[in-house]
PDB file of C-alpha atoms in Angstrom:
ATOM      1  CA  MET D  24       7.100  -1.249  12.069  1.00 66.00           C
ATOM      2  CA  ILE D  25       9.855  -0.081  13.764  1.00 71.00           C
ATOM      3  CA  THR D  26      11.016   1.766  11.357  1.00 76.00           C
ATOM      4  CA  PHE D  27       7.698   2.813  10.189  1.00 71.00           C
ATOM      5  CA  LEU D  28       7.572   4.014  13.828  1.00 72.00           C
ATOM      6  CA  ALA D  29      11.021   6.243  13.515  1.00 78.00           C
ATOM      7  CA  LYS D  30       9.782   8.156  10.458  1.00 78.00           C
ATOM      8  CA  ARG D  31       6.443   8.861  11.466  1.00 73.00           C
ATOM      9  CA  THR D  32       7.561  10.048  14.635  1.00 77.00           C
ATOM     10  CA  ALA D  33      10.662  12.083  13.192  1.00 81.00           C
ATOM     11  CA  THR D  34       7.716  13.670  10.521  1.00 79.00           C
ATOM     12  CA  LEU D  35       6.080  14.260  14.017  1.00 77.00           C
ATOM     13  CA  MET D  36       8.269  16.830  15.591  1.00 81.00           C
ATOM     14  CA  VAL D  37       9.567  18.150  12.034  1.00 85.00           C
ATOM     15  CA  ALA D  38       6.487  18.923  11.847  1.00 81.00           C
ATOM     16  CA  VAL D  39       5.229  20.669  15.466  1.00 81.00           C
ATOM     17  CA  LEU D  40       8.410  22.487  14.991  1.00 86.00           C
ATOM     18  CA  LEU D  41       8.730  24.107  11.766  1.00 87.00           C
ATOM     19  CA  SER D  42       4.606  25.036  12.845  1.00 83.00           C
ATOM     20  CA  SER D  43       6.211  26.320  15.968  1.00 85.00           C
ATOM     21  CA  PHE D  44       8.969  28.596  14.032  1.00 87.00           C
ATOM     22  CA  ALA D  45       5.843  29.963  12.359  1.00 86.00           C
ATOM     23  CA  VAL D  46       4.244  30.871  15.388  1.00 83.00           C
ATOM     24  CA  PHE D  47       7.092  32.640  17.253  1.00 84.00           C
ATOM     25  CA  LEU D  48       7.997  34.974  13.768  1.00 84.00           C
ATOM     26  CA  ILE D  49       4.364  36.248  14.070  1.00 77.00           C
ATOM     27  CA  PRO D  50       5.096  39.288  16.777  1.00 74.00           C
ATOM     28  CA  TYR D  51       7.870  39.696  14.084  1.00 75.00           C
ATOM     29  CA  VAL D  52       6.650  39.745  10.955  1.00 74.00           C
ATOM     30  CA  THR D  53       3.130  41.695  11.743  1.00 70.00           C
ATOM     31  CA  PRO D  54       3.028  46.048  12.366  1.00 68.00           C
ATOM     32  CA  GLY D  55       4.171  47.088  15.718  1.00 66.00           C
ATOM     33  CA  ASP D  56       7.730  47.203  17.452  1.00 68.00           C
ATOM     34  CA  PRO D  57       8.097  43.374  18.075  1.00 65.00           C
ATOM     35  CA  VAL D  58      10.193  44.235  20.920  1.00 67.00           C
ATOM     36  CA  ARG D  59       7.497  45.940  23.163  1.00 69.00           C
ATOM     37  CA  LYS D  60       4.886  43.471  22.245  1.00 66.00           C
ATOM     38  CA  ILE D  61       7.103  40.905  23.405  1.00 65.00           C
ATOM     39  CA  ILE D  62       8.426  43.125  27.038  1.00 64.00           C
ATOM     40  CA  ARG D  63       3.861  43.797  27.328  1.00 63.00           C
ATOM     41  CA  SER D  64       2.822  40.431  27.161  1.00 60.00           C
ATOM     42  CA  ARG D  65       5.958  39.389  30.018  1.00 59.00           C
ATOM     43  CA  VAL D  66       5.740  42.505  32.261  1.00 58.00           C
ATOM     44  CA  ALA D  67       2.652  43.201  34.210  1.00 52.00           C
ATOM     45  CA  GLU D  68       2.322  46.823  33.009  1.00 57.00           C
ATOM     46  CA  ASP D  69       2.166  48.878  30.220  1.00 57.00           C
ATOM     47  CA  VAL D  70       6.077  50.391  29.267  1.00 55.00           C
ATOM     48  CA  VAL D  71       5.947  53.488  27.003  1.00 60.00           C
ATOM     49  CA  ASP D  72       9.972  54.787  28.154  1.00 69.00           C
ATOM     50  CA  ASP D  73      12.042  53.964  25.299  1.00 74.00           C
ATOM     51  CA  ALA D  74      15.281  53.499  27.982  1.00 76.00           C
ATOM     52  CA  THR D  75      12.935  50.810  30.046  1.00 72.00           C
ATOM     53  CA  VAL D  76      11.636  48.984  26.296  1.00 71.00           C
ATOM     54  CA  ARG D  77      16.016  49.116  26.273  1.00 75.00           C
ATOM     55  CA  ALA D  78      16.465  48.116  29.972  1.00 76.00           C
ATOM     56  CA  LEU D  79      13.486  45.212  30.406  1.00 70.00           C
ATOM     57  CA  GLY D  80      14.621  43.795  26.580  1.00 72.00           C
ATOM     58  CA  GLU D  81      18.020  43.213  27.306  1.00 76.00           C
ATOM     59  CA  SER D  82      17.223  41.455  30.588  1.00 72.00           C
ATOM     60  CA  LEU D  83      14.426  39.514  28.932  1.00 68.00           C
ATOM     61  CA  GLY D  84      16.920  38.402  26.467  1.00 73.00           C
ATOM     62  CA  LEU D  85      15.103  40.550  23.474  1.00 72.00           C
ATOM     63  CA  ASN D  86      17.900  41.873  22.235  1.00 76.00           C
ATOM     64  CA  ASP D  87      19.785  38.413  21.820  1.00 82.00           C
ATOM     65  CA  PRO D  88      19.439  36.410  17.908  1.00 84.00           C
ATOM     66  CA  LEU D  89      16.594  35.387  16.875  1.00 83.00           C
ATOM     67  CA  HIS D  90      17.631  31.956  16.871  1.00 85.00           C
ATOM     68  CA  VAL D  91      18.616  32.125  20.124  1.00 87.00           C
ATOM     69  CA  GLN D  92      15.283  33.662  21.116  1.00 85.00           C
ATOM     70  CA  TYR D  93      13.353  30.871  19.237  1.00 87.00           C
ATOM     71  CA  LEU D  94      14.665  27.676  21.307  1.00 89.00           C
ATOM     72  CA  ARG D  95      14.731  29.888  25.299  1.00 87.00           C
ATOM     73  CA  TRP D  96      11.264  30.204  24.271  1.00 85.00           C
ATOM     74  CA  LEU D  97      11.034  26.378  22.253  1.00 87.00           C
ATOM     75  CA  GLY D  98      12.340  25.586  25.895  1.00 88.00           C
ATOM     76  CA  ASP D  99       9.443  27.199  28.166  1.00 87.00           C
ATOM     77  CA  PHE D 100       7.663  26.103  26.181  1.00 86.00           C
ATOM     78  CA  PHE D 101       8.383  22.351  26.838  1.00 84.00           C
ATOM     79  CA  ARG D 102       8.420  23.458  30.317  1.00 86.00           C
ATOM     80  CA  GLY D 103       4.648  24.724  30.325  1.00 85.00           C
ATOM     81  CA  ASP D 104       5.401  27.934  30.604  1.00 86.00           C
ATOM     82  CA  MET D 105       3.404  30.335  27.227  1.00 85.00           C
ATOM     83  CA  GLY D 106       3.863  33.335  28.503  1.00 82.00           C
ATOM     84  CA  LEU D 107       0.941  36.132  30.055  1.00 82.00           C
ATOM     85  CA  SER D 108      -1.646  37.178  28.170  1.00 83.00           C
ATOM     86  CA  HIS D 109      -1.517  40.488  26.590  1.00 75.00           C
ATOM     87  CA  ILE D 110      -5.491  41.188  27.628  1.00 77.00           C
ATOM     88  CA  SER D 111      -6.042  39.341  31.061  1.00 81.00           C
ATOM     89  CA  ARG D 112      -2.980  39.000  32.335  1.00 80.00           C
ATOM     90  CA  THR D 113      -2.982  34.943  33.136  1.00 87.00           C
ATOM     91  CA  PRO D 114      -0.637  32.738  32.204  1.00 90.00           C
ATOM     92  CA  VAL D 115      -1.394  31.550  28.776  1.00 90.00           C
ATOM     93  CA  VAL D 116      -1.055  27.645  29.564  1.00 91.00           C
ATOM     94  CA  ASP D 117      -4.507  28.402  32.265  1.00 92.00           C
ATOM     95  CA  GLN D 118      -6.632  29.718  29.173  1.00 92.00           C
ATOM     96  CA  VAL D 119      -5.477  27.450  26.593  1.00 92.00           C
ATOM     97  CA  MET D 120      -6.195  23.858  28.325  1.00 93.00           C
ATOM     98  CA  PRO D 121      -9.604  24.467  29.759  1.00 93.00           C
ATOM     99  CA  ALA D 122     -10.877  25.859  26.440  1.00 93.00           C
ATOM    100  CA  LEU D 123      -8.786  22.335  24.632  1.00 93.00           C
ATOM    101  CA  GLY D 124     -10.812  20.480  26.878  1.00 93.00           C
ATOM    102  CA  ILE D 125     -14.291  22.108  25.727  1.00 94.00           C
ATOM    103  CA  THR D 126     -12.869  21.945  22.097  1.00 93.00           C
ATOM    104  CA  LEU D 127     -12.370  17.735  22.465  1.00 93.00           C
ATOM    105  CA  SER D 128     -15.821  17.499  23.888  1.00 93.00           C
ATOM    106  CA  LEU D 129     -17.541  19.459  21.549  1.00 94.00           C
ATOM    107  CA  VAL D 130     -15.101  17.516  18.655  1.00 94.00           C
ATOM    108  CA  ILE D 131     -15.251  13.611  20.154  1.00 94.00           C
ATOM    109  CA  VAL D 132     -19.430  14.271  20.141  1.00 95.00           C
ATOM    110  CA  ALA D 133     -19.840  15.914  16.892  1.00 95.00           C
ATOM    111  CA  LEU D 134     -17.699  13.148  15.362  1.00 94.00           C
ATOM    112  CA  GLY D 135     -19.002  10.041  17.366  1.00 94.00           C
ATOM    113  CA  ALA D 136     -22.523  11.423  16.589  1.00 95.00           C
ATOM    114  CA  ALA D 137     -21.175  11.652  12.839  1.00 94.00           C
ATOM    115  CA  VAL D 138     -19.730   7.748  13.474  1.00 92.00           C
ATOM    116  CA  VAL D 139     -23.163   5.812  14.285  1.00 94.00           C
ATOM    117  CA  VAL D 140     -25.395   8.185  11.234  1.00 94.00           C
ATOM    118  CA  SER D 141     -22.377   7.297   8.497  1.00 92.00           C
ATOM    119  CA  LEU D 142     -22.026   3.733   9.342  1.00 90.00           C
ATOM    120  CA  PRO D 143     -25.016   2.397   9.164  1.00 91.00           C
ATOM    121  CA  LEU D 144     -26.402   4.031   6.021  1.00 93.00           C
ATOM    122  CA  GLY D 145     -22.994   4.245   4.316  1.00 91.00           C
ATOM    123  CA  ILE D 146     -23.401  -0.172   4.278  1.00 88.00           C
ATOM    124  CA  VAL D 147     -27.175  -0.407   3.643  1.00 91.00           C
ATOM    125  CA  ALA D 148     -26.354   1.819   0.583  1.00 91.00           C
ATOM    126  CA  ALA D 149     -23.550  -0.502  -0.447  1.00 88.00           C
ATOM    127  CA  LEU D 150     -25.467  -3.846   0.158  1.00 87.00           C
ATOM    128  CA  LYS D 151     -28.477  -2.541  -2.054  1.00 89.00           C
ATOM    129  CA  GLN D 152     -25.804  -0.672  -4.386  1.00 88.00           C
ATOM    130  CA  GLY D 153     -27.273   1.739  -7.773  1.00 87.00           C
ATOM    131  CA  SER D 154     -30.529   0.949  -5.489  1.00 91.00           C
ATOM    132  CA  ARG D 155     -33.228   3.604  -4.904  1.00 92.00           C
ATOM    133  CA  THR D 156     -32.137   3.393  -1.355  1.00 92.00           C
ATOM    134  CA  ASP D 157     -28.865   3.745  -1.706  1.00 92.00           C
ATOM    135  CA  LYS D 158     -29.710   6.678  -4.419  1.00 93.00           C
ATOM    136  CA  LEU D 159     -31.164   8.878  -1.509  1.00 94.00           C
ATOM    137  CA  ILE D 160     -28.931   8.168   0.771  1.00 93.00           C
ATOM    138  CA  THR D 161     -26.404   9.247  -1.838  1.00 91.00           C
ATOM    139  CA  THR D 162     -28.024  12.605  -2.093  1.00 92.00           C
ATOM    140  CA  VAL D 163     -29.847  13.262   0.980  1.00 92.00           C
ATOM    141  CA  THR D 164     -25.600  12.762   2.552  1.00 90.00           C
ATOM    142  CA  GLN D 165     -24.411  14.548  -0.324  1.00 89.00           C
ATOM    143  CA  SER D 166     -26.822  17.802   0.561  1.00 88.00           C
ATOM    144  CA  PHE D 167     -24.648  18.388   3.974  1.00 87.00           C
ATOM    145  CA  ILE D 168     -22.071  19.173   2.115  1.00 84.00           C
ATOM    146  CA  ALA D 169     -23.890  22.413   0.832  1.00 81.00           C
ATOM    147  CA  MET D 170     -24.700  23.174   4.263  1.00 84.00           C
ATOM    148  CA  PRO D 171     -22.169  25.307   5.815  1.00 86.00           C
ATOM    149  CA  GLU D 172     -21.537  25.702   9.494  1.00 86.00           C
ATOM    150  CA  TYR D 173     -22.478  30.046   9.293  1.00 87.00           C
ATOM    151  CA  TRP D 174     -25.417  28.991   7.071  1.00 88.00           C
ATOM    152  CA  LEU D 175     -27.026  25.932   9.684  1.00 91.00           C
ATOM    153  CA  ALA D 176     -25.733  27.085  12.984  1.00 91.00           C
ATOM    154  CA  PRO D 177     -28.485  30.350  12.507  1.00 91.00           C
ATOM    155  CA  LEU D 178     -31.042  27.975  11.197  1.00 92.00           C
ATOM    156  CA  LEU D 179     -30.928  25.495  14.036  1.00 93.00           C
ATOM    157  CA  VAL D 180     -30.507  28.571  16.753  1.00 92.00           C
ATOM    158  CA  LEU D 181     -34.049  29.723  14.727  1.00 92.00           C
ATOM    159  CA  LEU D 182     -35.559  26.415  15.007  1.00 93.00           C
ATOM    160  CA  PHE D 183     -34.739  24.734  17.649  1.00 92.00           C
ATOM    161  CA  ALA D 184     -34.390  27.009  20.412  1.00 91.00           C
ATOM    162  CA  LEU D 185     -36.352  30.387  19.336  1.00 91.00           C
ATOM    163  CA  LYS D 186     -39.400  28.900  17.831  1.00 91.00           C
ATOM    164  CA  LEU D 187     -39.561  25.681  19.746  1.00 90.00           C
ATOM    165  CA  SER D 188     -37.859  26.557  22.978  1.00 89.00           C
ATOM    166  CA  TRP D 189     -36.208  22.845  23.341  1.00 92.00           C
ATOM    167  CA  LEU D 190     -31.913  23.339  23.472  1.00 91.00           C
ATOM    168  CA  PRO D 191     -30.667  26.796  24.767  1.00 91.00           C
ATOM    169  CA  SER D 192     -28.891  28.724  21.811  1.00 87.00           C
ATOM    170  CA  ALA D 193     -25.569  29.391  23.389  1.00 86.00           C
ATOM    171  CA  GLY D 194     -23.606  28.973  26.630  1.00 86.00           C
ATOM    172  CA  TRP D 195     -22.344  26.056  27.595  1.00 88.00           C
ATOM    173  CA  ASN D 196     -23.679  25.202  30.530  1.00 84.00           C
ATOM    174  CA  THR D 197     -25.877  22.403  30.716  1.00 86.00           C
ATOM    175  CA  ALA D 198     -25.894  19.330  28.648  1.00 87.00           C
ATOM    176  CA  SER D 199     -27.966  20.177  25.827  1.00 90.00           C
ATOM    177  CA  SER D 200     -26.011  22.936  25.522  1.00 90.00           C
ATOM    178  CA  ILE D 201     -23.529  20.658  22.639  1.00 92.00           C
ATOM    179  CA  VAL D 202     -26.827  19.790  20.715  1.00 94.00           C
ATOM    180  CA  LEU D 203     -27.332  22.254  18.467  1.00 94.00           C
ATOM    181  CA  PRO D 204     -23.616  22.890  17.965  1.00 94.00           C
ATOM    182  CA  ALA D 205     -22.434  19.252  17.556  1.00 94.00           C
ATOM    183  CA  VAL D 206     -25.301  18.456  15.054  1.00 94.00           C
ATOM    184  CA  THR D 207     -23.792  22.238  12.971  1.00 93.00           C
ATOM    185  CA  LEU D 208     -19.984  20.144  12.995  1.00 94.00           C
ATOM    186  CA  ALA D 209     -21.860  16.550  12.529  1.00 93.00           C
ATOM    187  CA  LEU D 210     -23.962  16.726   9.365  1.00 92.00           C
ATOM    188  CA  ARG D 211     -20.421  17.243   7.033  1.00 91.00           C
ATOM    189  CA  PRO D 212     -18.346  14.409   7.970  1.00 93.00           C
ATOM    190  CA  ILE D 213     -21.780  12.517   8.121  1.00 94.00           C
ATOM    191  CA  SER D 214     -21.497  13.357   4.331  1.00 92.00           C
ATOM    192  CA  PHE D 215     -17.847  12.297   3.656  1.00 92.00           C
ATOM    193  CA  PHE D 216     -17.874   8.890   6.236  1.00 92.00           C
ATOM    194  CA  THR D 217     -21.293   7.697   4.621  1.00 93.00           C
ATOM    195  CA  SER D 218     -19.058   8.041   1.016  1.00 92.00           C
ATOM    196  CA  VAL D 219     -16.054   6.380   2.826  1.00 90.00           C
ATOM    197  CA  VAL D 220     -17.798   3.666   3.793  1.00 89.00           C
ATOM    198  CA  ARG D 221     -20.089   2.545   0.552  1.00 90.00           C
ATOM    199  CA  SER D 222     -17.160   2.913  -1.799  1.00 88.00           C
ATOM    200  CA  GLY D 223     -14.863   0.314   0.615  1.00 84.00           C
ATOM    201  CA  MET D 224     -17.508  -1.457   1.368  1.00 83.00           C
ATOM    202  CA  ILE D 225     -18.555  -1.488  -1.945  1.00 85.00           C
ATOM    203  CA  ASP D 226     -14.607  -2.714  -3.104  1.00 82.00           C
ATOM    204  CA  ALA D 227     -14.401  -5.592  -0.550  1.00 79.00           C
ATOM    205  CA  LEU D 228     -17.713  -6.531  -1.916  1.00 78.00           C
ATOM    206  CA  GLU D 229     -15.981  -7.469  -4.926  1.00 77.00           C
ATOM    207  CA  ALA D 230     -12.459  -8.851  -3.733  1.00 74.00           C
ATOM    208  CA  GLU D 231     -11.825 -12.483  -4.835  1.00 72.00           C
ATOM    209  CA  HIS D 232     -11.524 -13.371  -1.271  1.00 71.00           C
ATOM    210  CA  ILE D 233     -15.892 -12.394  -0.680  1.00 71.00           C
ATOM    211  CA  SER D 234     -15.803 -15.132  -3.444  1.00 71.00           C
ATOM    212  CA  ALA D 235     -13.861 -18.223  -2.001  1.00 73.00           C
ATOM    213  CA  ALA D 236     -15.911 -17.320   1.729  1.00 71.00           C
ATOM    214  CA  ARG D 237     -19.070 -17.494   0.010  1.00 70.00           C
ATOM    215  CA  ALA D 238     -17.331 -21.246  -1.234  1.00 71.00           C
ATOM    216  CA  ARG D 239     -16.677 -22.582   2.125  1.00 73.00           C
ATOM    217  CA  GLY D 240     -20.226 -21.825   3.418  1.00 70.00           C
ATOM    218  CA  LEU D 241     -20.397 -18.517   4.769  1.00 72.00           C
ATOM    219  CA  SER D 242     -24.043 -16.832   4.903  1.00 73.00           C
ATOM    220  CA  HIS D 243     -24.475 -13.596   3.340  1.00 72.00           C
ATOM    221  CA  VAL D 244     -24.660 -11.926   6.319  1.00 74.00           C
ATOM    222  CA  GLN D 245     -21.708 -13.553   8.267  1.00 75.00           C
ATOM    223  CA  THR D 246     -19.952 -12.947   5.002  1.00 75.00           C
ATOM    224  CA  VAL D 247     -20.682  -8.991   5.338  1.00 74.00           C
ATOM    225  CA  MET D 248     -19.443  -8.322   8.978  1.00 75.00           C
ATOM    226  CA  ARG D 249     -16.499 -10.797   8.973  1.00 73.00           C
ATOM    227  CA  HIS D 250     -15.013  -9.617   5.633  1.00 71.00           C
ATOM    228  CA  VAL D 251     -16.768  -6.884   4.187  1.00 73.00           C
ATOM    229  CA  VAL D 252     -17.833  -4.031   7.326  1.00 76.00           C
ATOM    230  CA  PRO D 253     -14.065  -4.700   8.558  1.00 75.00           C
ATOM    231  CA  ASN D 254     -12.255  -3.340   4.580  1.00 72.00           C
ATOM    232  CA  GLY D 255     -14.956  -0.494   4.911  1.00 69.00           C
ATOM    233  CA  LEU D 256     -14.134   0.409   8.075  1.00 75.00           C
ATOM    234  CA  VAL D 257     -10.437   1.249   7.226  1.00 75.00           C
ATOM    235  CA  PRO D 258     -10.519   4.262   5.297  1.00 78.00           C
ATOM    236  CA  LEU D 259     -13.378   5.535   7.766  1.00 82.00           C
ATOM    237  CA  SER D 260     -10.096   5.111  10.507  1.00 79.00           C
ATOM    238  CA  THR D 261      -8.160   7.619   8.025  1.00 79.00           C
ATOM    239  CA  LEU D 262     -10.844  10.493   6.952  1.00 86.00           C
ATOM    240  CA  PHE D 263     -12.158  10.395  11.359  1.00 86.00           C
ATOM    241  CA  ALA D 264      -8.637  11.551  12.811  1.00 84.00           C
ATOM    242  CA  VAL D 265      -8.194  14.388   9.795  1.00 84.00           C
ATOM    243  CA  TRP D 266     -11.661  15.605  10.576  1.00 88.00           C
ATOM    244  CA  PHE D 267     -10.678  15.333  13.947  1.00 89.00           C
ATOM    245  CA  ALA D 268      -7.654  17.591  13.743  1.00 84.00           C
ATOM    246  CA  GLY D 269      -8.810  20.066  10.853  1.00 84.00           C
ATOM    247  CA  LEU D 270     -12.233  20.808  13.669  1.00 86.00           C
ATOM    248  CA  LEU D 271      -9.510  20.963  16.760  1.00 81.00           C
ATOM    249  CA  GLY D 272      -8.698  24.466  14.985  1.00 72.00           C
ATOM    250  CA  GLY D 273     -11.492  24.911  12.389  1.00 74.00           C
ATOM    251  CA  SER D 274     -15.292  24.810  14.393  1.00 81.00           C
ATOM    252  CA  VAL D 275     -14.667  28.943  14.923  1.00 84.00           C
ATOM    253  CA  ILE D 276     -17.384  29.727  13.163  1.00 87.00           C
ATOM    254  CA  VAL D 277     -19.656  27.401  15.299  1.00 91.00           C
ATOM    255  CA  GLU D 278     -17.936  27.901  18.821  1.00 91.00           C
ATOM    256  CA  VAL D 279     -18.390  31.768  18.082  1.00 89.00           C
ATOM    257  CA  ILE D 280     -22.328  31.174  16.978  1.00 90.00           C
ATOM    258  CA  PHE D 281     -22.531  29.718  19.962  1.00 92.00           C
ATOM    259  CA  ALA D 282     -20.653  30.942  22.459  1.00 91.00           C
ATOM    260  CA  ILE D 283     -18.883  28.029  23.213  1.00 92.00           C
ATOM    261  CA  PRO D 284     -15.489  29.387  25.357  1.00 92.00           C
ATOM    262  CA  GLY D 285     -13.770  27.108  23.391  1.00 91.00           C
ATOM    263  CA  MET D 286      -9.951  26.683  21.127  1.00 90.00           C
ATOM    264  CA  GLY D 287     -11.675  27.795  18.304  1.00 87.00           C
ATOM    265  CA  ARG D 288     -13.644  30.827  20.417  1.00 88.00           C
ATOM    266  CA  LEU D 289      -9.981  31.581  22.058  1.00 90.00           C
ATOM    267  CA  LEU D 290      -8.285  31.539  18.904  1.00 88.00           C
ATOM    268  CA  PHE D 291     -10.355  34.363  16.923  1.00 87.00           C
ATOM    269  CA  ASP D 292     -10.585  36.348  20.338  1.00 87.00           C
ATOM    270  CA  ALA D 293      -6.741  36.636  20.738  1.00 86.00           C
ATOM    271  CA  VAL D 294      -6.683  37.284  16.914  1.00 81.00           C
ATOM    272  CA  VAL D 295      -8.948  40.423  17.341  1.00 80.00           C
ATOM    273  CA  ASN D 296      -6.831  41.820  20.331  1.00 79.00           C
ATOM    274  CA  SER D 297      -3.957  40.864  19.080  1.00 75.00           C
ATOM    275  CA  ASP D 298      -2.984  39.090  22.450  1.00 82.00           C
ATOM    276  CA  ILE D 299       0.241  37.429  20.828  1.00 80.00           C
ATOM    277  CA  PRO D 300       1.054  35.176  23.324  1.00 83.00           C
ATOM    278  CA  LEU D 301      -2.484  33.941  23.629  1.00 88.00           C
ATOM    279  CA  ALA D 302      -2.632  32.905  19.708  1.00 87.00           C
ATOM    280  CA  GLN D 303       0.877  31.585  19.463  1.00 86.00           C
ATOM    281  CA  GLY D 304      -0.079  29.133  22.464  1.00 88.00           C
ATOM    282  CA  GLY D 305      -3.131  27.639  21.342  1.00 89.00           C
ATOM    283  CA  VAL D 306      -1.848  26.940  17.682  1.00 88.00           C
ATOM    284  CA  VAL D 307       1.089  25.884  18.472  1.00 88.00           C
ATOM    285  CA  VAL D 308      -1.005  23.198  20.857  1.00 90.00           C
ATOM    286  CA  VAL D 309      -3.536  22.646  18.398  1.00 89.00           C
ATOM    287  CA  VAL D 310      -0.740  22.332  15.655  1.00 86.00           C
ATOM    288  CA  ALA D 311       0.927  19.840  17.509  1.00 87.00           C
ATOM    289  CA  LEU D 312      -2.251  17.736  18.978  1.00 88.00           C
ATOM    290  CA  ALA D 313      -3.795  17.690  14.934  1.00 86.00           C
ATOM    291  CA  VAL D 314      -0.369  16.665  13.685  1.00 84.00           C
ATOM    292  CA  ALA D 315      -0.245  13.123  16.964  1.00 85.00           C
ATOM    293  CA  ILE D 316      -3.754  12.348  15.826  1.00 85.00           C
ATOM    294  CA  THR D 317      -3.342  12.392  11.771  1.00 82.00           C
ATOM    295  CA  THR D 318       0.389  10.202  13.344  1.00 81.00           C
ATOM    296  CA  LEU D 319      -2.427   7.812  15.398  1.00 81.00           C
ATOM    297  CA  ALA D 320      -4.233   7.327  12.967  1.00 79.00           C
ATOM    298  CA  ASP D 321      -1.833   6.766  10.213  1.00 78.00           C
ATOM    299  CA  PHE D 322      -0.812   3.934  13.029  1.00 77.00           C
ATOM    300  CA  LEU D 323      -4.123   2.601  13.047  1.00 76.00           C
ATOM    301  CA  HIS D 324      -4.136   2.448   9.124  1.00 73.00           C
ATOM    302  CA  ARG D 325      -1.670   0.338   9.153  1.00 73.00           C
ATOM    303  CA  ILE D 326      -2.574  -1.884  11.244  1.00 73.00           C
ATOM    304  CA  LEU D 327      -5.623  -2.455   9.783  1.00 67.00           C
ATOM    305  CA  SER D 328      -4.775  -2.658   6.472  1.00 64.00           C
ATOM    306  CA  PRO D 329      -2.310  -4.906   5.124  1.00 55.00           C
ATOM    307  CA  LYS D 330      -2.507  -3.926   1.673  1.00 56.00           C
ATOM    308  CA  VAL D 331      -0.981  -0.313   3.536  1.00 51.00           C
ATOM    309  CA  SER D 332       1.562  -2.913   5.099  1.00 52.00           C
ATOM    310  CA  GLY D 333       3.319  -3.677   2.825  1.00 50.00           C
ATOM    311  CA  ALA D 334       3.512  -0.352   0.607  1.00 48.00           C
ATOM    312  CA  LEU D 335       5.101   1.413   3.571  1.00 45.00           C
ATOM    313  CA  ALA D 336       7.407  -1.612   4.977  1.00 44.00           C
TER     314      ALA D 336
END
């Protein structure tokens, strides 16, 4: 376990460093003078004079080799200094952290709802494998895959906000504001979670130790609750982490449609406005958090699954 922990931690660090270097290179691979763009993000005024640009570039170390600038930028980042936003002229960290909190809230509610719905559906479908109930659950949940967020979100707004006036159509002001965007994000994970729980439980039901448990006198309910359901949850933990990491930066469409000031909306606005420091800080934070979450899921998967534990040892 210690060796596995060390390997996964090293992999996490390498992934974060590679992604941070790729993000750092954004000013150098996009159109425009990278020095002017970087200087503009670090001083509270526009710089148009060439002599001033050269002087500021020298004072800020922008004429240093690229690897020196990267290490300095990385050191500032780990100290919490992500630079100044081009647009608002405020520290990037003061915009990223509140937006990250909002996105985390939205993703947790959406995926929590997906788990609550998909668990009983997957369990029932597995226990009634091949029946009409199984086929109905499978057909309905699989149809959610064909409902992209850019189609589903306006439909929900039209029905529940404009037609019925039950929920707000946009904004992040009240507790009810999270309902429609969370439902929009939850439907597709429900489809995948239900399928994974169903498959995991079917495999568990066919395992030899299930017959042995029944031979020891356990009832059907006891056998399912003690030996089948836990095995069906193992693959769900990994899939949950993958969706969690993906939605951290992949909720752009939902946050834009519902006017939610989360990370997706923040990164969208940063790209549209060419706000490079804001985009750099936001992307690195999202990538680091996503990699940490998937690594944590690997640990949980190893702990919960003896088969995986043996294979990784």
